Coordinates of C-alpha atoms in Angstrom, one line a residue:
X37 CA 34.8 -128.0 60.6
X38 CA 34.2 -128.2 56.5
X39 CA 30.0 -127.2 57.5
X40 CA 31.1 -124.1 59.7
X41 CA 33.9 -123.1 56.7
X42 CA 30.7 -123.4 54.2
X43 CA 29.1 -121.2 56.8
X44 CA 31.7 -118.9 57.1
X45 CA 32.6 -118.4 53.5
X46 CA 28.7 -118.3 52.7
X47 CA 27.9 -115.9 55.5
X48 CA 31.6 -113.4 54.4
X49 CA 30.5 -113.6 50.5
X50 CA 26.8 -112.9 51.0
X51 CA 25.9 -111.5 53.7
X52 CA 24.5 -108.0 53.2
X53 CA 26.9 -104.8 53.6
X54 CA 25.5 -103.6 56.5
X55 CA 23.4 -105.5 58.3
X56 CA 20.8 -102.7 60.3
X57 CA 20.1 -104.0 64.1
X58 CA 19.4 -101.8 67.0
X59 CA 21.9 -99.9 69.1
X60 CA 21.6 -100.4 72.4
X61 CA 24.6 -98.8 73.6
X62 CA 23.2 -95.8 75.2
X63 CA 27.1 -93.9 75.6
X64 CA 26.8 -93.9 71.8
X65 CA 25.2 -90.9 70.3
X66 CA 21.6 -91.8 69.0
X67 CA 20.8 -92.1 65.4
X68 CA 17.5 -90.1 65.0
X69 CA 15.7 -94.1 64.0
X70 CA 16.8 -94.8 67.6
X71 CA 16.2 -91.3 68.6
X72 CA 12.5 -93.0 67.4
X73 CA 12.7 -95.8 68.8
X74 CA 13.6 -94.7 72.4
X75 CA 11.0 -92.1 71.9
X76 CA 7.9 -94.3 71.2
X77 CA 9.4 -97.2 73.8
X78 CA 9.2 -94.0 76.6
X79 CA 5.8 -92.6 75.4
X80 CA 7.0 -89.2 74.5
X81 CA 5.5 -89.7 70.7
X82 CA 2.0 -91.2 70.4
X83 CA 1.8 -89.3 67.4
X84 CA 3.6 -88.8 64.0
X85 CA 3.2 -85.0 64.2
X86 CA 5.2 -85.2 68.0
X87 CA 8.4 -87.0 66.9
X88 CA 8.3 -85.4 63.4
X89 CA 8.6 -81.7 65.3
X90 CA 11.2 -83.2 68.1
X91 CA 13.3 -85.0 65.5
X92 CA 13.3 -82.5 62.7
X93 CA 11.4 -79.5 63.7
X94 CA 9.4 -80.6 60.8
X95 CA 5.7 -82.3 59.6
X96 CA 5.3 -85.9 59.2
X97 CA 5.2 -85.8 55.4
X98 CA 8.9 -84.7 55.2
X99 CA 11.5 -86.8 53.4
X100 CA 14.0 -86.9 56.2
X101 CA 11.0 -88.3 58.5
X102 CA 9.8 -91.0 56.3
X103 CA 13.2 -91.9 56.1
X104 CA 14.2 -92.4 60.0
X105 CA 10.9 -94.5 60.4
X106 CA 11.7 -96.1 57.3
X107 CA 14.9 -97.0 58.7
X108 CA 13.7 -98.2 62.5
X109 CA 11.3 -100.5 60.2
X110 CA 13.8 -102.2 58.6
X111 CA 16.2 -102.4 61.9
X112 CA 12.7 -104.0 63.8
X113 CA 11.8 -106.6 61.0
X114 CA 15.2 -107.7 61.8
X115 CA 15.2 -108.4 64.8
X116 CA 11.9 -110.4 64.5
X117 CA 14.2 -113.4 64.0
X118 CA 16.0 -113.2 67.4
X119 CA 13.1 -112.7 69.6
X120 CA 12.6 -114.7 73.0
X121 CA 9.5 -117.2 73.0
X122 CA 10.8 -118.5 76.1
X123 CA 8.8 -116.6 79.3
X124 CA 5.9 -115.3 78.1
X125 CA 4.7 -117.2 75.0
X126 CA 2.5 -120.3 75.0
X127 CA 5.0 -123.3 75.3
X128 CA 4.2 -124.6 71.6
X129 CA 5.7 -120.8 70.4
X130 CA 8.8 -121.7 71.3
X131 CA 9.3 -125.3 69.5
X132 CA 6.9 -123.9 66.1
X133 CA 9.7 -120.7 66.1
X134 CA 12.9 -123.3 66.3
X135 CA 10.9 -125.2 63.3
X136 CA 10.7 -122.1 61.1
X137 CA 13.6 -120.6 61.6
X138 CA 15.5 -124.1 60.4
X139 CA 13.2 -124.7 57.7
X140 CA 14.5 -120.6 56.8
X141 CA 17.8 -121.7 57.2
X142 CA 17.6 -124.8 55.1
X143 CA 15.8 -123.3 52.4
X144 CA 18.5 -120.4 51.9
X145 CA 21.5 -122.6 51.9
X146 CA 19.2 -125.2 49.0
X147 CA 19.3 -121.5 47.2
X148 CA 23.4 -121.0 47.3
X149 CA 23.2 -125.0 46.2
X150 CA 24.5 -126.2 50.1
X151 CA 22.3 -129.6 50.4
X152 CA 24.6 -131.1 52.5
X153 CA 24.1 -129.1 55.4
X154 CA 20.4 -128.2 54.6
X155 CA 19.7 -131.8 54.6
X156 CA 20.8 -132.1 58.7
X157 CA 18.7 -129.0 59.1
X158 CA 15.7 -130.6 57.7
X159 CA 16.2 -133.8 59.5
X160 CA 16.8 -131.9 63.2
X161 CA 13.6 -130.0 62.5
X162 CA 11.3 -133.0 61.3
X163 CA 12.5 -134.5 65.0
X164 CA 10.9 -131.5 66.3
X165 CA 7.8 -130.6 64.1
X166 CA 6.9 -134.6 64.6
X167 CA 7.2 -134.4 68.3
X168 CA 5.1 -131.1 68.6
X169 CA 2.5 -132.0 65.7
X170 CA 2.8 -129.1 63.4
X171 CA 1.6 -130.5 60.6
X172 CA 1.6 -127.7 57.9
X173 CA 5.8 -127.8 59.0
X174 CA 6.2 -131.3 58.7
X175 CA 4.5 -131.0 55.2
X176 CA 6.8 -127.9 54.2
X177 CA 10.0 -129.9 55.6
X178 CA 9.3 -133.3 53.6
X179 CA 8.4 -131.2 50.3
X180 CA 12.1 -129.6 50.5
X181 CA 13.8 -132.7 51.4
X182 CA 11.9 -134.2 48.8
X183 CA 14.0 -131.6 46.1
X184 CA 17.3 -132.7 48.1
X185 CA 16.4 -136.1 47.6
X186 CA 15.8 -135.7 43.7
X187 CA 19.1 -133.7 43.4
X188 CA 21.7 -135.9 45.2
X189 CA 19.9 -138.8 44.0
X190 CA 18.8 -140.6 47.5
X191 CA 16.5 -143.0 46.0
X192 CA 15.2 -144.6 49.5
X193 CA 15.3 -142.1 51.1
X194 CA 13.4 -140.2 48.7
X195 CA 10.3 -143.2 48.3
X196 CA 10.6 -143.5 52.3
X197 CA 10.0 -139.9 52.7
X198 CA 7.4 -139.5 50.0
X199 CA 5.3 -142.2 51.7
X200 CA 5.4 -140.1 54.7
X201 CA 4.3 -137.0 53.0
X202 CA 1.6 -138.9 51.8
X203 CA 0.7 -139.8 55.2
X204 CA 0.8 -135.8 57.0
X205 CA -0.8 -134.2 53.7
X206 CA -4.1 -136.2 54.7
X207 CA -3.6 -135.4 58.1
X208 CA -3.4 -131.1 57.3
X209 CA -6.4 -132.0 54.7
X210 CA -8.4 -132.7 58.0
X211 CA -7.0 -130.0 59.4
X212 CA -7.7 -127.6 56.9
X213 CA -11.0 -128.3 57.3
X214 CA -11.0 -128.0 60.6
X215 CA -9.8 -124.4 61.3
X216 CA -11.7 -123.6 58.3
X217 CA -14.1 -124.0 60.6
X218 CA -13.0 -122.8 63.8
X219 CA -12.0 -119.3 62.1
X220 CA -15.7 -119.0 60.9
X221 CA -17.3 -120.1 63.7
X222 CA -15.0 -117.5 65.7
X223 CA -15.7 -114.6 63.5
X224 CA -19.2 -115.3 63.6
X225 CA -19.2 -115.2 67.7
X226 CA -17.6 -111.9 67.8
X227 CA -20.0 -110.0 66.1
X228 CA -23.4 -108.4 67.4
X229 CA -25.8 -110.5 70.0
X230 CA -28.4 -110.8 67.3
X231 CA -25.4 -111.9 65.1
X232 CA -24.4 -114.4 67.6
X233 CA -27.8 -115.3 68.6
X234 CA -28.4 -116.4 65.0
X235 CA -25.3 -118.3 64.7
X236 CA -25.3 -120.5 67.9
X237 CA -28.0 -123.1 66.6
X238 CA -25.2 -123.9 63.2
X239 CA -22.4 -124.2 65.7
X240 CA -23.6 -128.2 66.8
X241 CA -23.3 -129.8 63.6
X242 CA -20.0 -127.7 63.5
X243 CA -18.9 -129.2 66.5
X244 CA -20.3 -133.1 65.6
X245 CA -17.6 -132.4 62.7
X246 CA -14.7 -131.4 64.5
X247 CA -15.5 -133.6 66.9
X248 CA -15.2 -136.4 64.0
X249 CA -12.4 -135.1 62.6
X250 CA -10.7 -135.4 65.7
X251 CA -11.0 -139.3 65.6
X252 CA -10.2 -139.0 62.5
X253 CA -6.6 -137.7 62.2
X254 CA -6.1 -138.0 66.3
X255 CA -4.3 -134.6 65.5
X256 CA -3.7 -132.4 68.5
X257 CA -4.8 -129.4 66.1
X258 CA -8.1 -130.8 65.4
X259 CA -8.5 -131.6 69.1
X260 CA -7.3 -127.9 69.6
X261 CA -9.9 -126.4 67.4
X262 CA -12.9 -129.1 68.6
X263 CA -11.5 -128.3 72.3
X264 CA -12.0 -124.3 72.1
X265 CA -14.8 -124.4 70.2
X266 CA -16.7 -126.2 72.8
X267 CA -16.0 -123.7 75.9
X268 CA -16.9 -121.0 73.7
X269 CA -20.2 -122.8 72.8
X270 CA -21.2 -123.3 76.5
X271 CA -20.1 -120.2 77.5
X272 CA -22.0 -118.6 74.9
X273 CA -25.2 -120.0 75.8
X274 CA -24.4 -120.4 80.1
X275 CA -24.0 -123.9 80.6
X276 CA -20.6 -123.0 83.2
X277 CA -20.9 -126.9 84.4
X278 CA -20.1 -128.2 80.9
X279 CA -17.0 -126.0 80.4
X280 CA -15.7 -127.8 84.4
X281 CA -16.6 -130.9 82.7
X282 CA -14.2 -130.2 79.8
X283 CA -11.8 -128.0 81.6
X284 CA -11.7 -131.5 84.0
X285 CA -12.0 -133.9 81.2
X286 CA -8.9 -131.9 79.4
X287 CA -6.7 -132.5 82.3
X288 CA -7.3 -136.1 82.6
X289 CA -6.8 -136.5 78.7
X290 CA -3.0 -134.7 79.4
X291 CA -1.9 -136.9 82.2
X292 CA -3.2 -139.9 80.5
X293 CA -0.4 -139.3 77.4
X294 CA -3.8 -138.2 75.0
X295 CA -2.8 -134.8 74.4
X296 CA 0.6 -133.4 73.0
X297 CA 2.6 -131.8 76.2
X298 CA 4.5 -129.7 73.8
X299 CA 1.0 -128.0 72.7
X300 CA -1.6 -127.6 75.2
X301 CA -2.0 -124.6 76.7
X302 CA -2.5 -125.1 80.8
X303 CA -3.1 -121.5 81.0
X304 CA -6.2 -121.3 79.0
X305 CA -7.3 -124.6 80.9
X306 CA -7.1 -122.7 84.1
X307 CA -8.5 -119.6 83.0
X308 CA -11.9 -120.9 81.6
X309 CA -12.1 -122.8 84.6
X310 CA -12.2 -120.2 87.3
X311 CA -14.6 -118.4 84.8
X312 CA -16.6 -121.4 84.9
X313 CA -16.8 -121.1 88.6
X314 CA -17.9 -117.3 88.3
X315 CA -20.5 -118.4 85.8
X316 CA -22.0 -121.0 88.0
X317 CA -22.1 -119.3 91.2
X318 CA -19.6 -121.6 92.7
X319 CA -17.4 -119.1 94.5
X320 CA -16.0 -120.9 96.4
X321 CA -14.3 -123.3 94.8
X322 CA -13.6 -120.8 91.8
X323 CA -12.1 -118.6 94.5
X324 CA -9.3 -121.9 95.5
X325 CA -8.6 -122.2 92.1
X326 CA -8.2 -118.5 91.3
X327 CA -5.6 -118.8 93.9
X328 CA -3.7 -121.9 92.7
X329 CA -3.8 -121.2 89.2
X330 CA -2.8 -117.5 89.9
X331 CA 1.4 -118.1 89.4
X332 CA 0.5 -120.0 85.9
X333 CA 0.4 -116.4 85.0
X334 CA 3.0 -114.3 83.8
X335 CA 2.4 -111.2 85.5
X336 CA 3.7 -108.8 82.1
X337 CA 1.1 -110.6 79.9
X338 CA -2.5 -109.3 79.0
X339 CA -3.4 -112.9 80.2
X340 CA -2.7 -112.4 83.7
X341 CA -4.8 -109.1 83.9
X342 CA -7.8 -110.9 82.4
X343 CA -7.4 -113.5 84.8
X344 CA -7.3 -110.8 87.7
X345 CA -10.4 -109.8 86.5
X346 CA -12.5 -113.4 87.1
X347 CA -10.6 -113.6 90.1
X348 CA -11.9 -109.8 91.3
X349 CA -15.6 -110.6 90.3
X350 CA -15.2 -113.8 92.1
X351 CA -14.3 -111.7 95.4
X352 CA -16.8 -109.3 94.5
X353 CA -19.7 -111.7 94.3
X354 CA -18.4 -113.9 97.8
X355 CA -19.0 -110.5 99.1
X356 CA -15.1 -110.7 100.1
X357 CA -14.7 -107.5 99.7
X358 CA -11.3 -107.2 101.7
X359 CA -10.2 -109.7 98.7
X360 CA -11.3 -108.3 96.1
X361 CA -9.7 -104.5 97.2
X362 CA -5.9 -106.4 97.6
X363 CA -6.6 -107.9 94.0
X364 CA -7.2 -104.3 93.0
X365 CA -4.0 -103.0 95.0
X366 CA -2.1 -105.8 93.2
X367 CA -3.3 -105.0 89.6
X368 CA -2.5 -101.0 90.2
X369 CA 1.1 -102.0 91.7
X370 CA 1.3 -103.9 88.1
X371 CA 4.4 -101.9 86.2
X372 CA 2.5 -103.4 83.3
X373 CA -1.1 -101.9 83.6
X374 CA -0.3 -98.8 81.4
X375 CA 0.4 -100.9 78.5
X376 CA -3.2 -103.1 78.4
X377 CA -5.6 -102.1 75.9
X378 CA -8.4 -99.2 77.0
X379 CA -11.5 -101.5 77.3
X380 CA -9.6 -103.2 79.6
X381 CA -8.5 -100.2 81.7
X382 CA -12.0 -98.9 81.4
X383 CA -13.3 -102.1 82.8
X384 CA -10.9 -101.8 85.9
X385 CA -12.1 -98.1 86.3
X386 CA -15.9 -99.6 86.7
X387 CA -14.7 -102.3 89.0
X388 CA -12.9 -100.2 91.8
X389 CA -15.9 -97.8 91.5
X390 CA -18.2 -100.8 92.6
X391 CA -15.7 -101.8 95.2
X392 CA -15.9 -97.9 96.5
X393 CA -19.5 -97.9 96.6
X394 CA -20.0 -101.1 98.5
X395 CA -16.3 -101.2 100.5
X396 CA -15.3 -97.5 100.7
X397 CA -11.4 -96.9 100.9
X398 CA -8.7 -94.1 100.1
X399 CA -6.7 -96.0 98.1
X400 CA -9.6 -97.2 96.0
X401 CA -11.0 -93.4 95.4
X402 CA -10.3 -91.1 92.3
X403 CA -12.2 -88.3 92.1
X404 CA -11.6 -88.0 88.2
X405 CA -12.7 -91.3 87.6
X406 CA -15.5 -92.0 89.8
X407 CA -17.1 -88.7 89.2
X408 CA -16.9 -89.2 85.9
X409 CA -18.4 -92.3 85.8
X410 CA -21.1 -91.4 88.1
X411 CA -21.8 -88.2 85.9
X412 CA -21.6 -89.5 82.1
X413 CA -24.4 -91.1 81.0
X414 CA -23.4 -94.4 79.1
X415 CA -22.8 -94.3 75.1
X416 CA -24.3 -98.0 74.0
X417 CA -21.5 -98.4 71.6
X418 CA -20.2 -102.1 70.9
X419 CA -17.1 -101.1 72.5
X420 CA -19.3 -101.0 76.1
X421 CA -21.4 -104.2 75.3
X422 CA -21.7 -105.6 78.8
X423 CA -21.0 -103.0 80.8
X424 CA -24.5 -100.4 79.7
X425 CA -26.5 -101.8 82.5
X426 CA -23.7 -101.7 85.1
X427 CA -23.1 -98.6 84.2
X428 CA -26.5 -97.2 85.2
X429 CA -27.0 -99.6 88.2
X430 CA -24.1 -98.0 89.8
X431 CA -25.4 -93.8 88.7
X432 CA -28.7 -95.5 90.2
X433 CA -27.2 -96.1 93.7
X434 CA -24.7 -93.7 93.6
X435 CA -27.5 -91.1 93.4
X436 CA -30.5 -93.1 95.8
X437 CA -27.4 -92.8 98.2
X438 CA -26.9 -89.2 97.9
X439 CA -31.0 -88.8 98.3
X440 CA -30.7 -87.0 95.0
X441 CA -33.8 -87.5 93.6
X442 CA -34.1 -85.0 90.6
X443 CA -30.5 -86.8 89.1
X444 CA -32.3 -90.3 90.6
X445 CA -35.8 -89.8 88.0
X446 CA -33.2 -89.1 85.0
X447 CA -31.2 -92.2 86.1
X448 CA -34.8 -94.4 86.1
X449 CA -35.8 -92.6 82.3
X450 CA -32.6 -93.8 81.1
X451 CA -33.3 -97.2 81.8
X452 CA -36.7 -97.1 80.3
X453 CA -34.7 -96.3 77.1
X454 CA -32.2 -98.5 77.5
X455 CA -34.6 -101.7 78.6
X456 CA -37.4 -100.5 75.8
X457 CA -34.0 -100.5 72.9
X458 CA -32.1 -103.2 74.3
X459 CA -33.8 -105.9 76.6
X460 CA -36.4 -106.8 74.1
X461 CA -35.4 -110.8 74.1
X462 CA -35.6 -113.5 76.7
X463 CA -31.7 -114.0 77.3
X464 CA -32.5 -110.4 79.1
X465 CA -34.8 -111.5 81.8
X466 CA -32.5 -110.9 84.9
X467 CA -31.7 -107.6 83.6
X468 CA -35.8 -106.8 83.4
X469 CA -36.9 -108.3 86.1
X470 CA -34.0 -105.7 88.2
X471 CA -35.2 -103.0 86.3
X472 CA -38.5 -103.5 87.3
X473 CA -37.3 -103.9 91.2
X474 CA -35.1 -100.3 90.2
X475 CA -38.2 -98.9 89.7
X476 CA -40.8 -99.6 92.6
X477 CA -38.5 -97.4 95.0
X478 CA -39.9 -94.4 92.9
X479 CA -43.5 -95.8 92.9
X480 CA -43.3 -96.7 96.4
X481 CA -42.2 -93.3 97.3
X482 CA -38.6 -94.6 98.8
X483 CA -40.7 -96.4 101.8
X484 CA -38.3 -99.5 102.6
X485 CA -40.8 -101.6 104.1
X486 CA -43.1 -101.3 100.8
X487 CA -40.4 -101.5 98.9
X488 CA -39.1 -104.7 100.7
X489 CA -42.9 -106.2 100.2
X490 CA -43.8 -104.8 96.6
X491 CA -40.4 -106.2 95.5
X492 CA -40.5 -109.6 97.0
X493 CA -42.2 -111.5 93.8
X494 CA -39.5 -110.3 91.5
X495 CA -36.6 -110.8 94.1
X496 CA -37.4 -114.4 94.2
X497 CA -37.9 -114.6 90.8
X498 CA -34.4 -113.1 90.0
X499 CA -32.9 -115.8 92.4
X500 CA -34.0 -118.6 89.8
X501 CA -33.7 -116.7 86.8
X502 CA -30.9 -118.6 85.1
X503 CA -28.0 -116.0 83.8
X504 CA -27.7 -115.8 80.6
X505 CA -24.5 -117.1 78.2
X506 CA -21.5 -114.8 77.2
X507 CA -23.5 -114.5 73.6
X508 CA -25.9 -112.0 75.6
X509 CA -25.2 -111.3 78.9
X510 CA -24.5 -108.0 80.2
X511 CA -22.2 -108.1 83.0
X512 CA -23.4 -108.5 87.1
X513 CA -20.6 -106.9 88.5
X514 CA -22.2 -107.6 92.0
X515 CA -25.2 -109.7 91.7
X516 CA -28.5 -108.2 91.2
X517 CA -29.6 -109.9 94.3
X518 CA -27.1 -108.4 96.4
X519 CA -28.0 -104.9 94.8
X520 CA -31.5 -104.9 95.8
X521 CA -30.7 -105.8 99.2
X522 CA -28.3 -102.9 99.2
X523 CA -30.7 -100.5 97.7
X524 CA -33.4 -101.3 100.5
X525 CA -30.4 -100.9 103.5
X526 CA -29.8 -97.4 101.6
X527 CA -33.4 -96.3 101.9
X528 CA -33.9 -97.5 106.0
X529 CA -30.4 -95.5 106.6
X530 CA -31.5 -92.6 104.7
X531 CA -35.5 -93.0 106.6
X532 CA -33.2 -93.4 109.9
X533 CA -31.0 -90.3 109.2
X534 CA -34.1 -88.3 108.1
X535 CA -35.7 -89.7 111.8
X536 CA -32.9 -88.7 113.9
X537 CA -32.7 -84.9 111.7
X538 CA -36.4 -84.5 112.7
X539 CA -36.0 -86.2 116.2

């Protein structure tokens, strides 16, 4: 009772005069910050210039504006602290949030000179931040109850704890280091394919180091940062079989006690797995395991869409096409798609027009989209790195299909731009070698049996043509092989059609 009176009296002296929280009582007539709040939370105001003219009849610049978002900010920041990293959060959120708030809570009541009650903060939270290795906690924790120590005059306690310091300040040295090195090698990977292309050779004495470190400190951190690092590496340059070995390898290492329950993230196990089976052509099995790992998922999170998508591309390329168009029904009966980001949306767009083309359905077709994919010609931007070729391929049988040949010769031009600008390096051949097949239809005057024969060379060729990594590749939505087979069914039903008119 004497700690929750200290509370009390501490939390009745100083606690501010108003505190500012949401209202969520809707009977309650809305402040114009939750006037704001409601607004953006319903998408009424994507702009400043919308709310500013609902809420005041006014311009953004206004003083009574700047002040209702002013307010909301403040009223938001608060509520940061009472957030729920329970559902949808990696598991390690939720234990590294209890840590900091206590080490918050410790280090206010050291301020109003309460050590007694800080003290059994700091101890409750070292119990947790051990457990769940964060080291840069554990280090923050022992410094203050360090002070405590020094002020109350706990002489053991205070040489005990200092030897223990000691002890986790090597171990974040080594960590340091470590993600140091991770966040370079990360920023580095995210930039252009020439960029990338460049860095890839430095990234295996990067990896010999975490990899060191990692014995080193046997810190799940370091193993964190030496275990992501990796997958991205063989993704990067398409060894799939490497990232099941360590997808595999990671899983043994958790039921065998070697890696920290409280940290390791399953989900991102799982997902680089199925892609792994995408990436190696294993559909198969990446199709089972799309399946079992699907309910890891939560189906709200950005995470679960992504993973739809392997799991779609997957379908697509076991030519289960029935599968893939449920996965699509599933992902547009998502409450949640509205709120993913627009690459992603646009990526989904491209999909179900590839499904149309190859499994026609109502419920895939929108005229708005599809015609507008089939009649924009792609911008190569870096927000569509990937996706240029796809692009095209689908205009190219969209418009072979429709025995549109004039809109068919501007199709073929713009991949002689496109191949001539952007297909100059090796990690390119499948792409050229298809172009080339894309182009013998024209040369071959649209004659399937010529085509079939004139094609054959570079048809077998694309079958051992090994895909490139993620560093370079630009997406197969269906495989090239299963295109050019396409393309030659479209020309014998268009000569069979053209037969029968003439017949």
């Amino acid at each position: 009772m004497e700690e929750l009176r200290e509370l009390v009296k501490i939390v009745t002296n100083r606690a501010q005069k108003k505190i500012a929280f949401l209202e969520w009582d809707a009977e309650k007539k809305l402040s114009k910050d939750m006037e704001l709040f409601y607004g953006i939370q319903q998408g009424k105001f994507t702009s400043d210039e919308q709310a500013a003219i609902h809420l005041y009849n006014s311009t953004p610049d206004q003083a009574s504006y700047k002040m209702a978002k002013s307010r909301l900010r403040k009223k938001l920041l608060n509520h940061l602290f009472f957030l729920d990293f329970n559902n949808r959060s990696k598991i390690s959120h939720k234990y590294e949030q209890e840590c900091l708030n206590l080490l918050h809570q410790a280090r206010m009541l050291i301020n109003l000179g309460e050590y007694k009650t800080s003290e059994r903060l700091l101890n409750k939270l070292l119990k947790i931040s051990f457990e769940a290795e964060f080291t840069y906690i554990t280090v923050s924790s022992l410094e203050v109850l360090l002070g405590i120590y020094a002020q109350v005059g706990k002489s053991y306690l205070f040489y005990k704890s200092k030897e223990l310091l000691l002890h986790y300040r090597n171990i974040l040295k080594f960590e340091q280091e470590a993600e140091d090195y991770y966040n370079t090698a990360r920023l580095e990977l995210s930039k252009s394919i020439q960029a990338r292309k460049e860095f890839l050779p430095k990234l295996v004495p990067i990896l010999e180091r975490l990899h060191k470190l990692w014995k080193q400190s046997h810190s799940f951190n370091n193993f964190h940062y030496y275990y992501k690092l990796k997958i991205f590496f063989y993704d990067m340059v398409g060894q799939p079989t490497e990232i099941i070995h360590i997808t595999s390898e990671s899983d043994q290492l958790f039921e065998n006690g070697k890696i920290n329950p409280m940290r390791f993230d399953h989900r991102f196990n799982k997902f680089m797995n199925v892609h792994a089976y995408l990436r190696s052509k294993e559909y198969e099995k990446g199709l089972y395991f799309a399946r079992e790992y699907l309910q890891a998922f939560d189906p709200s999170s950005n995470n679960w869409f992504a993973f739809m998508e392997n799991y779609f591309l997957l379908a697509l390329h076991a030519r289960e096409y029935t599968l893939a168009l449920q996965i699509i029904q599933q992902t547009d009966e998502n409450p949640f798609f509205s709120k993913i980001g627009r690459m992603a949306k646009e990526r989904w767009v491209l999909y179900r027009s590839y499904l149309y083309f190859v499994h026609p359905s109502e419920t895939l077709y929108s005229d708005f989209t599809y015609q507008t994919l089939i009649n924009s010609v792609p911008e190569y931007g870096k927000d569509k790195q990937g996706f240029n070729v796809a692009i095209l391929i689908l205009q190219y049988l969209y418009f072979l299909k429709k025995n549109d040949l004039e809109s068919l010769l501007h199709r073929i031009e713009a991949m002689r731009k496109y191949a001539g600008t952007h297909l100059k390096d090796n990690f390119s051949d499948r792409a050229k070698a298809f172009f080339k097949l894309l182009m013998i239809p024209i040369k071959e005057d649209f004659k399937p049996m010529y085509c079939r024969k004139k094609g054959k060379y570079l048809y077998e060729k694309l079958q051992v043509i090994t895909p490139p990594g993620e560093a370079y590749a630009e997406i197969e939505i269906i495989p090239y092989e299963h295109i050019w087979e396409m393309i030659l069914d479209i020309m014998m039903a268009t000569k069979h059609q053209l037969q029968k008119n003439m017949g």
